[in-house]
Short mmCIF file of C-alpha atoms in Angstrom, two decimals:
data_model
loop_
_atom_site.label_atom_id
_atom_site.label_comp_id
_atom_site.label_asym_id
_atom_site.label_seq_id
_atom_site.Cartn_x
_atom_site.Cartn_y
_atom_site.Cartn_z
CA MET A 1 32.66 -41.90 157.14
CA MET A 2 32.66 -39.41 159.98
CA GLY A 3 29.30 -37.46 160.79
CA SER A 4 28.36 -34.34 159.59
CA ARG A 5 27.96 -31.38 162.51
CA VAL A 6 24.62 -29.87 162.09
CA LEU A 7 22.54 -27.19 163.73
CA LEU A 8 18.83 -27.17 163.66
CA VAL A 9 17.44 -23.58 164.68
CA ASN A 10 14.11 -22.48 165.60
CA PRO A 11 14.46 -18.61 164.66
CA PRO A 12 13.60 -15.83 167.25
CA PHE A 13 10.12 -14.52 167.24
CA TYR A 14 8.73 -14.28 170.75
CA ARG A 15 12.01 -12.77 172.20
CA LEU A 16 11.61 -10.03 169.56
CA LEU A 17 8.30 -9.02 171.59
CA GLY A 18 9.99 -9.38 174.94
CA SER A 19 8.61 -12.56 175.70
CA HIS A 20 10.08 -16.19 175.00
CA TYR A 21 9.40 -19.68 173.77
CA ASN A 22 10.90 -22.19 175.71
CA ALA A 23 9.45 -25.45 174.50
CA ASN A 24 11.24 -27.98 172.16
CA SER A 25 10.33 -27.56 168.73
CA LEU A 26 9.31 -30.95 167.65
CA GLY A 27 9.72 -30.59 163.78
CA ILE A 28 13.42 -30.13 164.07
CA ALA A 29 13.80 -32.16 167.14
CA TYR A 30 12.64 -35.22 164.96
CA ILE A 31 15.21 -34.32 162.47
CA ALA A 32 18.05 -34.28 164.77
CA SER A 33 17.24 -37.39 166.46
CA TYR A 34 16.98 -39.01 163.03
CA LEU A 35 20.35 -37.53 161.94
CA ASN A 36 21.98 -38.63 165.24
CA GLN A 37 20.61 -42.31 164.92
CA ASN A 38 22.40 -42.20 161.69
CA GLY A 39 26.02 -41.25 162.67
CA HIS A 40 25.79 -37.49 162.34
CA ASP A 41 26.10 -34.88 165.25
CA ALA A 42 23.15 -32.80 165.14
CA TRP A 43 21.95 -30.11 167.87
CA LEU A 44 19.16 -27.89 168.45
CA TYR A 45 19.20 -24.25 168.96
CA ASN A 46 16.48 -22.49 170.02
CA ALA A 47 16.80 -18.76 169.45
CA ASP A 48 13.82 -17.85 171.50
CA TYR A 49 14.79 -19.61 174.52
CA VAL A 50 15.13 -17.24 177.53
CA ASN A 51 16.60 -18.32 181.13
CA GLN A 52 14.47 -15.94 183.19
CA ARG A 53 11.20 -16.11 185.20
CA GLU A 54 9.64 -12.59 184.29
CA TYR A 55 8.38 -11.81 180.65
CA ALA A 56 5.73 -10.40 178.59
CA GLU A 57 2.29 -11.41 179.04
CA ILE A 58 -0.14 -11.68 176.19
CA ARG A 59 -1.40 -8.12 176.06
CA GLU A 60 1.96 -6.74 176.63
CA ILE A 61 3.34 -9.00 173.51
CA PHE A 62 0.48 -7.27 171.29
CA ASP A 63 1.36 -3.80 172.59
CA SER A 64 4.93 -4.49 171.39
CA PHE A 65 4.06 -4.57 167.57
CA VAL A 66 5.71 -1.42 166.76
CA ASN A 67 9.09 -2.29 168.71
CA TYR A 68 8.95 -5.75 166.91
CA VAL A 69 8.81 -3.77 163.32
CA ASP A 70 11.79 -1.90 164.27
CA PHE A 71 13.77 -5.24 164.50
CA PHE A 72 13.43 -5.77 160.99
CA ASN A 73 14.15 -2.27 159.94
CA ASN A 74 17.60 -2.77 161.33
CA GLU A 75 19.56 -5.86 160.16
CA ASN A 76 22.26 -5.06 162.56
CA ASP A 77 20.12 -5.05 165.36
CA PRO A 78 22.13 -7.08 168.29
CA ILE A 79 19.79 -9.75 168.56
CA TRP A 80 20.55 -10.72 164.76
CA GLU A 81 24.27 -10.54 165.52
CA GLU A 82 23.97 -12.73 168.48
CA VAL A 83 21.99 -15.40 166.84
CA SER A 84 24.10 -15.36 163.53
CA GLN A 85 27.44 -15.56 165.81
CA LYS A 86 25.94 -18.39 168.10
CA ILE A 87 25.51 -20.50 164.68
CA ILE A 88 28.98 -19.65 163.46
CA ASP A 89 30.55 -20.58 166.75
CA PHE A 90 28.73 -23.96 166.74
CA ASN A 91 31.06 -24.50 163.73
CA PRO A 92 28.45 -26.31 161.74
CA LYS A 93 28.69 -27.79 158.24
CA TRP A 94 24.81 -27.80 157.91
CA VAL A 95 22.20 -25.43 159.34
CA GLY A 96 18.34 -25.77 159.10
CA TYR A 97 15.80 -23.38 160.03
CA THR A 98 12.37 -24.30 160.96
CA SER A 99 9.79 -22.00 159.28
CA TYR A 100 6.15 -20.27 159.55
CA THR A 101 5.41 -17.36 157.69
CA ALA A 102 5.85 -14.97 160.50
CA ASN A 103 9.55 -15.86 160.95
CA VAL A 104 10.47 -15.86 157.15
CA ASN A 105 12.03 -12.38 157.33
CA ALA A 106 14.19 -13.40 160.49
CA ILE A 107 15.53 -16.35 158.43
CA ASP A 108 16.54 -14.18 155.53
CA ILE A 109 18.27 -11.78 157.88
CA ILE A 110 20.13 -14.52 159.76
CA SER A 111 21.20 -16.49 156.92
CA LYS A 112 22.39 -13.45 155.09
CA LYS A 113 24.69 -12.81 157.94
CA VAL A 114 25.75 -16.78 158.33
CA LYS A 115 26.46 -17.02 154.60
CA LYS A 116 28.79 -13.69 154.73
CA MET A 117 30.56 -14.94 157.92
CA ASN A 118 31.03 -18.66 156.41
CA PRO A 119 30.02 -19.15 152.85
CA GLN A 120 30.97 -22.92 153.31
CA VAL A 121 28.13 -23.68 155.76
CA LYS A 122 25.04 -25.17 153.93
CA GLN A 123 21.72 -23.68 154.86
CA VAL A 124 18.52 -25.22 154.45
CA ILE A 125 14.95 -24.17 155.48
CA GLY A 126 11.85 -26.59 156.25
CA GLY A 127 8.69 -26.39 158.11
CA THR A 128 5.15 -25.06 157.18
CA HIS A 129 6.08 -22.12 155.15
CA ALA A 130 8.72 -23.98 153.09
CA THR A 131 6.30 -26.64 152.34
CA LEU A 132 3.78 -24.27 151.15
CA ASP A 133 5.99 -21.90 149.29
CA GLY A 134 7.64 -23.89 146.55
CA LEU A 135 9.66 -20.51 145.47
CA VAL A 136 10.87 -19.55 148.98
CA LEU A 137 14.37 -19.82 147.72
CA ASP A 138 13.73 -17.02 145.36
CA LYS A 139 13.03 -14.91 148.53
CA LEU A 140 15.95 -16.46 150.79
CA LYS A 141 18.86 -15.94 148.28
CA SER A 142 21.42 -17.24 151.16
CA ILE A 143 19.62 -20.30 151.69
CA ASP A 144 20.97 -23.44 149.85
CA PHE A 145 18.01 -25.85 149.87
CA SER A 146 14.31 -26.14 151.02
CA ILE A 147 12.61 -28.98 152.18
CA ARG A 148 8.74 -29.89 151.39
CA ARG A 149 6.68 -31.74 154.19
CA GLU A 150 8.43 -34.29 156.33
CA GLY A 151 12.21 -33.74 156.65
CA GLU A 152 13.82 -36.66 158.35
CA GLU A 153 14.74 -38.54 155.29
CA ALA A 154 15.12 -35.75 152.74
CA MET A 155 17.64 -33.93 155.37
CA LEU A 156 19.47 -37.22 156.18
CA SER A 157 19.85 -37.61 152.39
CA LEU A 158 21.49 -33.80 151.97
CA VAL A 159 23.77 -34.21 154.88
CA ASN A 160 24.78 -37.77 153.75
CA GLY A 161 26.14 -35.63 150.36
CA ASN A 162 23.39 -37.10 147.83
CA ASP A 163 22.74 -35.28 144.89
CA PRO A 164 19.92 -32.74 145.78
CA LYS A 165 18.21 -33.03 142.46
CA SER A 166 17.62 -36.93 143.17
CA ILE A 167 16.17 -36.28 146.90
CA SER A 168 12.47 -36.15 147.05
CA GLY A 169 10.93 -33.10 148.84
CA VAL A 170 14.14 -31.05 148.03
CA VAL A 171 14.27 -27.76 146.20
CA SER A 172 17.68 -26.61 145.09
CA ARG A 173 19.18 -23.98 142.73
CA GLN A 174 20.01 -24.84 139.13
CA GLY A 175 21.30 -22.22 137.52
CA MET A 176 19.01 -19.09 137.28
CA GLY A 177 16.09 -21.33 138.57
CA LEU A 178 15.08 -24.00 140.84
CA CYS A 179 14.71 -27.70 140.85
CA ASN A 180 11.72 -28.66 142.53
CA ASN A 181 11.47 -32.37 143.59
CA GLY A 182 7.79 -32.21 144.89
CA ASP A 183 6.79 -33.54 148.39
CA SER A 184 9.01 -35.58 150.38
CA LYS A 185 8.18 -39.24 150.43
CA VAL A 186 5.66 -40.29 153.22
CA ILE A 187 7.34 -42.00 155.94
CA LYS A 188 5.39 -45.17 156.10
CA LEU A 189 5.76 -46.41 159.59
CA ILE A 190 6.20 -43.19 162.04
CA ASP A 191 6.49 -45.67 165.01
CA ASP A 192 9.89 -46.46 163.74
CA LEU A 193 11.24 -42.78 164.12
CA PRO A 194 13.30 -42.42 167.15
CA PHE A 195 11.89 -40.08 169.94
CA PRO A 196 12.65 -36.49 169.28
CA GLU A 197 15.91 -35.11 170.27
CA ARG A 198 15.48 -33.53 174.07
CA ASP A 199 19.16 -33.62 175.24
CA LYS A 200 21.37 -31.90 172.62
CA LEU A 201 20.33 -28.50 173.27
CA TYR A 202 23.24 -26.05 172.08
CA GLY A 203 23.85 -22.90 174.24
CA ILE A 204 21.67 -24.33 177.34
CA PRO A 205 24.04 -25.42 180.04
CA ASP A 206 22.74 -28.42 182.20
CA SER A 207 21.85 -26.27 185.01
CA GLU A 208 19.28 -24.47 182.80
CA LYS A 209 17.72 -27.46 180.87
CA PRO A 210 14.90 -27.62 183.29
CA PHE A 211 13.69 -24.31 181.79
CA VAL A 212 13.21 -25.94 178.60
CA ASP A 213 9.57 -27.68 178.13
CA VAL A 214 10.61 -31.09 176.43
CA SER A 215 7.07 -32.62 177.27
CA TYR A 216 5.57 -32.15 173.83
CA ILE A 217 4.36 -35.16 172.05
CA CYS A 218 3.17 -35.65 168.30
CA SER A 219 0.92 -38.83 168.03
CA ILE A 220 -0.41 -37.98 164.71
CA ARG A 221 0.90 -36.45 161.64
CA GLY A 222 -1.65 -34.68 159.67
CA CYS A 223 -5.24 -33.79 160.07
CA PRO A 224 -8.07 -35.21 157.85
CA TYR A 225 -10.29 -32.15 158.15
CA ARG A 226 -10.57 -29.22 155.53
CA CYS A 227 -10.95 -26.09 157.64
CA ASN A 228 -10.18 -23.43 155.30
CA TYR A 229 -8.36 -21.14 157.40
CA CYS A 230 -5.90 -23.59 158.77
CA ALA A 231 -2.61 -24.38 157.10
CA SER A 232 -2.38 -28.10 158.34
CA PRO A 233 -4.50 -29.79 155.72
CA TYR A 234 -2.29 -28.33 152.91
CA SER A 235 1.09 -28.71 155.00
CA TRP A 236 0.69 -32.18 155.72
CA LYS A 237 -1.99 -33.15 153.20
CA ARG A 238 -5.36 -34.47 154.25
CA ASP A 239 -5.18 -38.03 152.73
CA LYS A 240 -1.62 -38.63 154.33
CA THR A 241 -2.74 -38.29 158.11
CA GLN A 242 -0.60 -40.93 160.12
CA TYR A 243 -1.27 -42.36 163.58
CA ARG A 244 1.34 -43.77 165.81
CA SER A 245 0.11 -46.77 167.77
CA PRO A 246 -0.88 -46.38 171.37
CA GLU A 247 2.09 -48.54 172.63
CA SER A 248 4.52 -46.26 171.01
CA VAL A 249 2.68 -43.17 172.49
CA ILE A 250 2.75 -44.78 175.83
CA SER A 251 6.52 -45.55 175.51
CA GLU A 252 7.34 -41.81 174.81
CA MET A 253 5.40 -40.75 177.79
CA LYS A 254 7.52 -43.42 179.87
CA HIS A 255 10.67 -42.08 178.48
CA ILE A 256 9.92 -38.36 179.31
CA LYS A 257 8.91 -39.16 182.68
CA GLU A 258 12.10 -41.57 183.31
CA ASN A 259 14.60 -39.30 181.61
CA HIS A 260 13.22 -35.40 182.37
CA TRP A 261 10.49 -35.60 185.12
CA ASN A 262 12.39 -38.05 187.59
CA THR A 263 15.54 -36.02 187.84
CA LYS A 264 14.80 -33.87 190.75
CA LYS A 265 15.48 -30.77 189.02
CA GLN A 266 13.76 -27.86 190.65
CA PHE A 267 12.16 -24.82 188.68
CA ASP A 268 9.30 -22.56 188.67
CA PHE A 269 7.49 -22.33 185.47
CA SER A 270 6.33 -24.01 181.95
CA ALA A 271 6.79 -22.46 178.65
CA SER A 272 2.95 -23.78 178.19
CA SER A 273 1.78 -21.20 180.72
CA ASN A 274 2.71 -17.69 179.71
CA THR A 275 1.26 -15.15 181.68
CA GLN A 276 1.94 -14.20 185.25
CA SER A 277 -1.11 -13.24 186.37
CA LYS A 278 -2.40 -16.88 186.07
CA GLN A 279 -0.25 -18.44 188.74
CA SER A 280 -2.79 -20.92 189.87
CA LEU A 281 -2.44 -23.18 186.55
CA LYS A 282 1.29 -22.70 185.93
CA ILE A 283 2.97 -26.28 186.27
CA LYS A 284 5.64 -26.04 189.19
CA ASP A 285 7.73 -28.71 187.63
CA ASN A 286 7.10 -28.33 184.13
CA THR A 287 5.50 -32.00 184.13
CA ILE A 288 2.65 -31.81 181.97
CA VAL A 289 2.51 -33.46 178.56
CA TYR A 290 1.03 -31.47 175.42
CA PHE A 291 -0.14 -33.53 172.69
CA VAL A 292 0.37 -30.98 169.93
CA ASP A 293 -1.55 -32.77 167.30
CA ASP A 294 -4.02 -30.93 165.37
CA VAL A 295 -6.73 -33.26 166.77
CA PHE A 296 -5.60 -35.88 169.45
CA THR A 297 -9.23 -37.46 169.41
CA ILE A 298 -9.27 -38.76 166.00
CA LYS A 299 -10.25 -42.40 165.96
CA LYS A 300 -12.18 -42.90 169.19
CA LYS A 301 -10.92 -46.73 169.54
CA ARG A 302 -7.43 -45.83 169.19
CA VAL A 303 -7.88 -42.72 171.58
CA LYS A 304 -9.67 -45.01 174.34
CA THR A 305 -6.77 -47.72 174.09
CA ILE A 306 -4.29 -44.73 174.59
CA LEU A 307 -6.25 -43.46 177.73
CA LYS A 308 -6.76 -46.81 179.29
CA GLN A 309 -3.12 -47.79 179.13
CA MET A 310 -2.50 -44.52 180.73
CA ILE A 311 -4.75 -45.63 183.59
CA ASN A 312 -3.63 -49.22 183.74
CA GLN A 313 -0.10 -48.42 183.83
CA ASN A 314 -0.23 -45.81 186.59
CA LEU A 315 1.40 -43.25 184.49
CA ASN A 316 0.19 -40.60 186.69
CA MET A 317 1.19 -37.92 184.07
CA ASP A 318 -0.91 -34.79 183.69
CA TRP A 319 -1.46 -33.61 179.99
CA LYS A 320 -3.35 -31.53 177.62
CA CYS A 321 -4.51 -31.76 173.95
CA GLU A 322 -6.21 -30.29 171.25
CA ALA A 323 -9.54 -31.64 170.15
CA ARG A 324 -12.84 -31.56 168.37
CA THR A 325 -16.14 -31.63 170.17
CA ASP A 326 -17.82 -34.10 167.73
CA HIS A 327 -15.21 -36.96 168.78
CA PHE A 328 -16.37 -37.20 172.47
CA ASP A 329 -18.61 -39.74 173.87
CA GLU A 330 -19.16 -40.05 177.74
CA GLU A 331 -16.57 -42.90 178.03
CA ILE A 332 -14.08 -40.97 176.51
CA CYS A 333 -14.53 -37.82 178.46
CA GLU A 334 -14.64 -39.91 181.91
CA LEU A 335 -11.26 -41.80 180.69
CA MET A 336 -9.71 -38.42 179.82
CA SER A 337 -10.59 -37.22 183.45
CA LYS A 338 -9.18 -40.57 184.88
CA ALA A 339 -5.91 -40.40 182.76
CA GLY A 340 -4.73 -37.06 184.11
CA CYS A 341 -6.22 -34.56 181.48
CA LYS A 342 -5.89 -31.12 182.67
CA ARG A 343 -7.00 -29.20 179.76
CA VAL A 344 -8.56 -29.70 176.15
CA LYS A 345 -8.34 -26.93 173.87
CA LEU A 346 -11.37 -27.04 171.35
CA GLY A 347 -11.64 -24.88 168.23
CA PHE A 348 -15.21 -23.47 168.22
CA GLU A 349 -14.35 -20.58 165.72
CA THR A 350 -17.94 -19.02 165.75
CA GLY A 351 -21.32 -19.13 166.97
CA SER A 352 -22.92 -18.93 163.48
CA ASP A 353 -24.06 -22.10 161.81
CA ARG A 354 -23.81 -20.12 158.43
CA ILE A 355 -20.30 -19.33 159.04
CA LEU A 356 -19.25 -22.77 160.22
CA LYS A 357 -20.54 -24.01 156.99
CA GLU A 358 -18.47 -21.56 155.03
CA ILE A 359 -15.20 -22.22 156.94
CA GLN A 360 -15.75 -25.83 156.26
CA LYS A 361 -15.69 -26.63 159.87
CA ASP A 362 -17.77 -29.76 159.53
CA GLU A 363 -19.31 -29.38 162.98
CA THR A 364 -22.47 -27.61 164.07
CA LYS A 365 -23.21 -25.55 167.23
CA GLU A 366 -25.00 -28.78 168.57
CA ASP A 367 -22.04 -30.78 168.10
CA MET A 368 -20.16 -28.28 170.09
CA ARG A 369 -22.62 -27.80 172.72
CA ARG A 370 -22.85 -31.66 173.24
CA GLY A 371 -19.22 -32.19 173.48
CA ALA A 372 -18.49 -29.12 175.84
CA ARG A 373 -21.23 -30.31 178.19
CA MET A 374 -19.76 -33.93 178.52
CA LEU A 375 -16.19 -32.75 179.26
CA LYS A 376 -17.38 -30.29 181.80
CA GLU A 377 -19.61 -33.18 183.27
CA ALA A 378 -16.67 -35.24 183.67
CA GLY A 379 -14.43 -32.45 185.17
CA VAL A 380 -12.24 -31.69 182.27
CA PRO A 381 -11.47 -27.81 181.86
CA ILE A 382 -11.67 -26.47 178.48
CA THR A 383 -10.17 -23.69 176.48
CA ALA A 384 -12.61 -22.37 173.90
CA TYR A 385 -10.91 -20.66 170.80
CA PHE A 386 -13.11 -18.41 169.03
CA MET A 387 -12.53 -15.69 166.03
CA THR A 388 -14.16 -12.95 164.36
CA GLY A 389 -13.51 -11.00 161.09
CA PHE A 390 -14.25 -13.74 158.61
CA PRO A 391 -14.86 -12.72 155.04
CA GLY A 392 -18.93 -11.89 154.93
CA GLU A 393 -19.35 -12.06 158.64
CA THR A 394 -22.05 -9.67 159.68
CA ASN A 395 -22.81 -8.15 163.29
CA GLU A 396 -25.59 -10.65 163.63
CA ASP A 397 -23.13 -13.73 163.13
CA LEU A 398 -20.52 -12.01 165.68
CA LYS A 399 -23.56 -11.38 168.51
CA GLN A 400 -24.47 -15.07 167.83
CA THR A 401 -20.71 -15.95 168.49
CA ILE A 402 -20.53 -13.79 171.65
CA GLU A 403 -23.72 -15.46 173.13
CA PHE A 404 -22.79 -18.98 172.11
CA ALA A 405 -19.10 -18.02 173.88
CA LYS A 406 -20.94 -17.13 176.88
CA GLU A 407 -23.16 -20.26 176.92
CA ILE A 408 -20.11 -22.73 176.69
CA GLU A 409 -18.70 -21.03 179.86
CA ALA A 410 -15.25 -22.30 179.22
CA ASP A 411 -12.58 -22.06 181.61
CA TYR A 412 -10.34 -19.80 179.24
CA TYR A 413 -11.09 -18.21 176.07
CA SER A 414 -8.51 -17.57 173.25
CA LEU A 415 -10.05 -14.70 171.01
CA SER A 416 -8.44 -13.67 167.89
CA VAL A 417 -9.15 -11.92 164.52
CA MET A 418 -9.29 -14.45 161.46
CA ALA A 419 -5.72 -14.31 159.94
CA PRO A 420 -5.56 -15.56 156.28
CA TYR A 421 -2.27 -17.45 156.46
CA PHE A 422 -0.65 -18.37 153.52
CA GLY A 423 -1.20 -21.29 151.74
CA THR A 424 -4.61 -21.79 153.20
CA LYS A 425 -7.56 -22.28 150.91
CA ILE A 426 -9.11 -18.96 152.53
CA TYR A 427 -5.91 -17.22 151.45
CA TYR A 428 -6.22 -18.24 147.77
CA ASP A 429 -10.01 -17.65 147.82
CA LEU A 430 -9.20 -14.14 149.20
CA ILE A 431 -6.77 -13.39 146.46
CA GLU A 432 -9.22 -14.42 143.70
CA ARG A 433 -11.62 -12.22 145.07
CA GLY A 434 -9.24 -9.50 144.72
CA TYR A 435 -7.95 -8.87 148.38
CA LYS A 436 -4.17 -7.85 148.26
CA LEU A 437 -3.28 -9.50 151.39
CA ASP A 438 -0.44 -7.25 151.20
CA LYS A 439 0.77 -7.31 154.72
CA LYS A 440 4.28 -8.06 155.84
CA PRO A 441 4.35 -11.86 156.85
CA TRP A 442 4.61 -11.36 160.59
CA GLU A 443 1.67 -9.09 160.77
CA TYR A 444 -0.64 -11.86 160.24
CA PHE A 445 0.34 -13.25 163.54
CA TYR A 446 -0.95 -10.47 165.17
CA HIS A 447 -4.52 -11.59 165.27
CA GLN A 448 -5.61 -10.54 168.73
CA THR A 449 -5.18 -6.73 168.64
CA GLY A 450 -8.75 -6.23 167.02
CA ASP A 451 -7.48 -4.94 163.72
CA MET A 452 -9.54 -6.50 161.05
CA MET A 453 -7.61 -7.97 158.48
CA VAL A 454 -10.48 -9.01 155.77
CA ASN A 455 -13.67 -7.66 157.15
CA ASN A 456 -14.17 -4.08 157.84
CA ASP A 457 -17.76 -4.21 158.11
CA LEU A 458 -18.30 -5.30 161.72
CA SER A 459 -19.10 -2.97 164.61
CA GLU A 460 -15.94 -1.93 166.44
CA ASP A 461 -18.28 -2.10 169.89
CA LEU A 462 -19.12 -5.66 169.20
CA VAL A 463 -15.42 -6.46 168.37
CA ASP A 464 -14.57 -5.01 171.74
CA GLU A 465 -17.19 -6.96 173.45
CA PHE A 466 -16.02 -10.28 171.69
CA LEU A 467 -12.24 -9.54 172.63
CA ASN A 468 -13.22 -8.98 176.33
CA LEU A 469 -14.92 -12.16 176.88
CA ASN A 470 -12.01 -13.25 178.92
CA LYS A 471 -13.33 -10.73 181.55
CA LEU A 472 -15.70 -13.61 182.15
CA ASN A 473 -12.82 -15.45 183.75
CA ASP A 474 -12.85 -13.10 186.72
CA SER A 475 -11.50 -16.08 188.94
CA GLY A 476 -8.04 -15.49 187.40
CA LYS A 477 -7.65 -19.33 186.62
CA GLY A 478 -6.06 -18.50 183.49
CA TYR A 479 -5.04 -21.20 181.08
CA LEU A 480 -2.47 -24.06 179.97
#
């Protein structure tokens, strides 16, 4: 049987803000490679890709909110027409969209146009929002199926023509209602999955492929922690966390280096580094691995093995990761430095031990203090994530956050207002307490504007002081 032609789409979001997202979207990249391994012809279409070197910086992005909303008030805007036409021009039998709450409206507009232009195309939505919202098809009338949690096997079954009502993880239409088959079965051996697709990039000529950041790696599926503001424990399920072997991780790093770094391609920036004012930390050759795991440092023994293999095999590959401060010891920090770690992103969130308990962070300020100190002593730069605007947070709590952030002396601060993402514990807790949470989906991604979402009792002056903590970085080093 001849394989089906499949287009997997990352819908536009940052382009609507005058910026871009040039990284490879790993969720759909894994699905594409799995389909291709099984005889189909699957390609990736990143509708947020831009082949230019000048683009909006963070502050300009948030200042563009009004313009952004205008896109959704005009469903015939040229960007919707462009994306829909490109999908049709590909002549797919199947189209799959990756979703998070902020892009559901974009998927709605695009899928309606695709349906109108070619009703024979089967359309599927997966990703975080589709996983958390079992009723998403009630809103997206032109989408035929949704997939909840891991999508490789479910999407392959659909494309193979199996009965949707028998496929684990698939939600399909049944008369006036929906047939929901629950979660996709957990893929037991993720080492056996092929590496994500990095070559079949639709609409991008070979001369422009160097602009695409294909150096993202996922070494862990899931997160065993329970932070109540984070969607990961609910989209992955905390009790289903899976870990790739060190050998598999190192093999993928080598694959990237040999096939995408050692190609003598010349270009000037990385999608990982997205402000022009921070030149010194831009990656000239886009050669930095980004471990996109929620927490790369889970399981110390495994992490040490990976780091030692990076060193012993002389990979000489720069990399960055997300981590928790309570996972570090002096050996890990020294190994990270020797293995080429250029940045660790740490979620401190707050300087109030009271708030840390309420958000179920399962870390203390002393844990954070100790972990940050060990990294700095090993010479590993850190990005510190802090938030304000938690329900019940007081001015005193925020003062403690500001003082703690100053004490940490991070290389870069990522500062935001707490956004109750759909499907998180804090979202449902707030609904129970009578909060309407009636903002339109994309508004919840605007959590660096200073506008409070669930707490209007904090001093505006304190919030401004908090959001201006980045001015502590007067060196202009920026971030990775």
